[in-house]
Amino acid sequence: MNIISYNVNGLRSALSKGLVEWVREASPDVLCLQEIKAGREPLDVSGLEALGYHAYLHPARKPGYSGVATFSKQKPLAVVEGCGTALYDDEGRVLRLDFPGCSVLNVYMPSGTSGPERQAFKVEWLHFFRRYVRELQAAGTPPLVIGGDFNCCQRDIDLHNPKANQQSPGFTPEERQWFQDLLADGYTDSFRHHHGDATGHYSWWTYRAGARARNVGWRLDHLLVDRELQPRIQEAHLLPDVVHSDHCPAQLVLNV
Amino acid sequence: MNIISYNVNGLRSALSKGLVEWVREASPDVLCLQEIKAGREPLDVSGLEALGYHAYLHPARKPGYSGVATFSKQKPLAVVEGCGTALYDDEGRVLRLDFPGCSVLNVYMPSGTSGPERQAFKVEWLHFFRRYVRELQAAGTPPLVIGGDFNCCQRDIDLHNPKANQQSPGFTPEERQWFQDLLADGYTDSFRHHHGDATGHYSWWTYRAGARARNVGWRLDHLLVDRELQPRIQEAHLLPDVVHSDHCPAQLVLNV
DNA sequence: CGTCTCACG
DNA sequence: CGTGGGACG
């Protein structure tokens, strides 16, 4: 099972840059997109449907903002839009597809970069999210693959300049601790599992100052798997040569 | 004296498309621009100043909206920004430069196309403008050259589809009458003076549906001259091959 | 820097 | 259709 998570920074923009052609070649079984930045009407996903995908959209209430979408070759057993909390569901941040043996939770976590207010919102979200995941487990949801733009990372090797970013949203001590706690809850970072302490692997680069060309980036996009699924991790990669967005896709191949 | 009026639909956009290079070649003595859509700070007119022009800007209060600018090789005897009525001056619509023997009044008249409210505003403006011009004459202003985007025209031959536009803003009976009255006040439409009843000469084409390629346009940009100056009209042209905007420049060569 | 919505034309 | 702003990232 080939699962790809990709923050497309505007699905229409990504489609205009050849997203469909790339998906045809990459051929993921499940494709989790974040920041689709469009609702159902302005969006034309027929190109992806023509490749055989079932399309599930969870846009934000505010036009042109946030939103997630998951595309699946296999028809899921169940689809759950949102997390049941309007505060977050209005921002289109979570979308779950259940399959036999695993559940794919597509998530776009808030960015804290626009100011302290949004950073506070993000931190509240992070704590909410851990509780939410625990509740899903308790409710008997199949073992989770959590794929998405986490807007944070855990270790010094997850960003180009850890020293300068000790207090930057996405790498504050609080967020790093949170990430560690989430892993301790029983999740495996599939990229680290497969690549160990490899450095210089990032999934986001600011558009400014030629950061991507110089590989001045952050690893913000993750595919975590329930500890039950860990033995099934076959491959896990970032795909930095794929350029429809300021993020690149993260990929996980699971033996199921 | 070579005078050009040009609605640039965003001066920054026009500059990015090579406006300075074109101005160097056209070499007008006075250049009246409308819809500069920027204030003094975001604007860099050093390219035009480097050609030897004195720059006079009258931006709107609202950023990115309306605004006129006049560039002159000769330093004018006087410069008058606005018309003294805040309602109009907030929208950056008139800018007068006085020279020995003539005064160039750069004007961007309101468009009525966004709705009946703005059309009513436009009609009030039109009547205000005739009074204003009469007051200028009475005050002993040198004979006027009125150059700008009038956002209206007078005769059937001034637009591609007069039948279908009898009630369209820019060609309502009320506006056509107003135009005729303005001419009767003692002004000459320099283009008609030079070209008689020539057809198919327009200065604006909608961006939609390839209208410019099919020459489906309107003659909205005019250079009127005081009856005193009429004998001095040497040439008057539209320059439809000049493409920095959805308008083209209008040119007048005056014998002074 | 880039994508999106909105006002305006 | 296209410019320019502002929100957001």
CSV table of N, CA and C (backbone and C1' of nucleotides) in Angstrom, one decimal, chain B residues 9-10 12-13 17 207, chain D residues 1-6:
chain,number,residue,atom,x,y,z
B,9,ASN,N,-4.0,51.2,-16.9
B,9,ASN,CA,-4.5,50.0,-16.1
B,9,ASN,C,-3.4,49.5,-15.2
B,10,GLY,N,-2.9,50.4,-14.3
B,10,GLY,CA,-1.9,49.9,-13.4
B,10,GLY,C,-0.5,50.4,-13.9
B,12,ARG,N,2.4,50.2,-12.6
B,12,ARG,CA,3.5,49.2,-12.4
B,12,ARG,C,3.4,48.1,-13.4
B,13,SER,N,2.2,47.7,-13.7
B,13,SER,CA,2.1,46.6,-14.7
B,13,SER,C,2.6,47.1,-16.1
B,17,LYS,N,5.9,46.0,-18.6
B,17,LYS,CA,5.7,45.6,-20.0
B,17,LYS,C,6.5,46.5,-20.9
B,207,TYR,N,-10.8,42.8,-22.0
B,207,TYR,CA,-9.9,41.7,-22.1
B,207,TYR,C,-10.5,40.4,-22.4
D,1,DC,P,-11.4,34.5,-20.1
D,1,DC,O5',-10.4,35.7,-19.7
D,1,DC,C5',-9.9,36.5,-20.8
D,1,DC,C4',-9.3,37.7,-20.2
D,1,DC,C3',-8.1,37.5,-19.3
D,1,DC,O3',-7.1,38.3,-19.9
D,1,DC,C1',-9.6,38.9,-18.2
D,2,DG,P,-5.5,38.1,-19.6
D,2,DG,O5',-5.2,39.2,-18.6
D,2,DG,C5',-5.5,40.6,-18.9
D,2,DG,C4',-5.5,41.4,-17.7
D,2,DG,C3',-4.5,41.0,-16.7
D,2,DG,O3',-3.8,42.2,-16.3
D,2,DG,C1',-6.5,41.3,-15.6
D,3,DT,P,-2.3,42.2,-15.8
D,3,DT,O5',-2.3,43.4,-14.8
D,3,DT,C5',-2.9,44.6,-15.1
D,3,DT,C4',-3.3,45.3,-13.8
D,3,DT,C3',-2.3,45.1,-12.7
D,3,DT,O3',-1.8,46.4,-12.4
D,3,DT,C1',-4.5,44.7,-12.0
D,4,DG,P,-0.6,46.5,-11.4
D,4,DG,O5',-1.3,46.7,-10.0
D,4,DG,C5',-2.3,47.7,-9.8
D,4,DG,C4',-3.0,47.4,-8.4
D,4,DG,C3',-2.0,47.0,-7.3
D,4,DG,O3',-2.2,47.8,-6.1
D,4,DG,C1',-3.8,45.5,-7.4
D,5,DG,P,-1.2,47.8,-5.0
D,5,DG,O5',-2.0,47.2,-3.8
D,5,DG,C5',-3.1,48.0,-3.2
D,5,DG,C4',-4.0,47.1,-2.4
D,5,DG,C3',-3.4,46.5,-1.2
D,5,DG,O3',-4.0,47.2,0.0
D,5,DG,C1',-4.6,44.9,-2.5
D,6,DG,P,-3.3,46.9,1.4
D,6,DG,O5',-4.0,45.6,1.9
D,6,DG,C5',-5.5,45.4,1.8
D,6,DG,C4',-5.8,44.0,2.4
D,6,DG,C3',-4.9,43.6,3.5
D,6,DG,O3',-5.7,43.0,4.5
D,6,DG,C1',-4.8,42.0,1.8
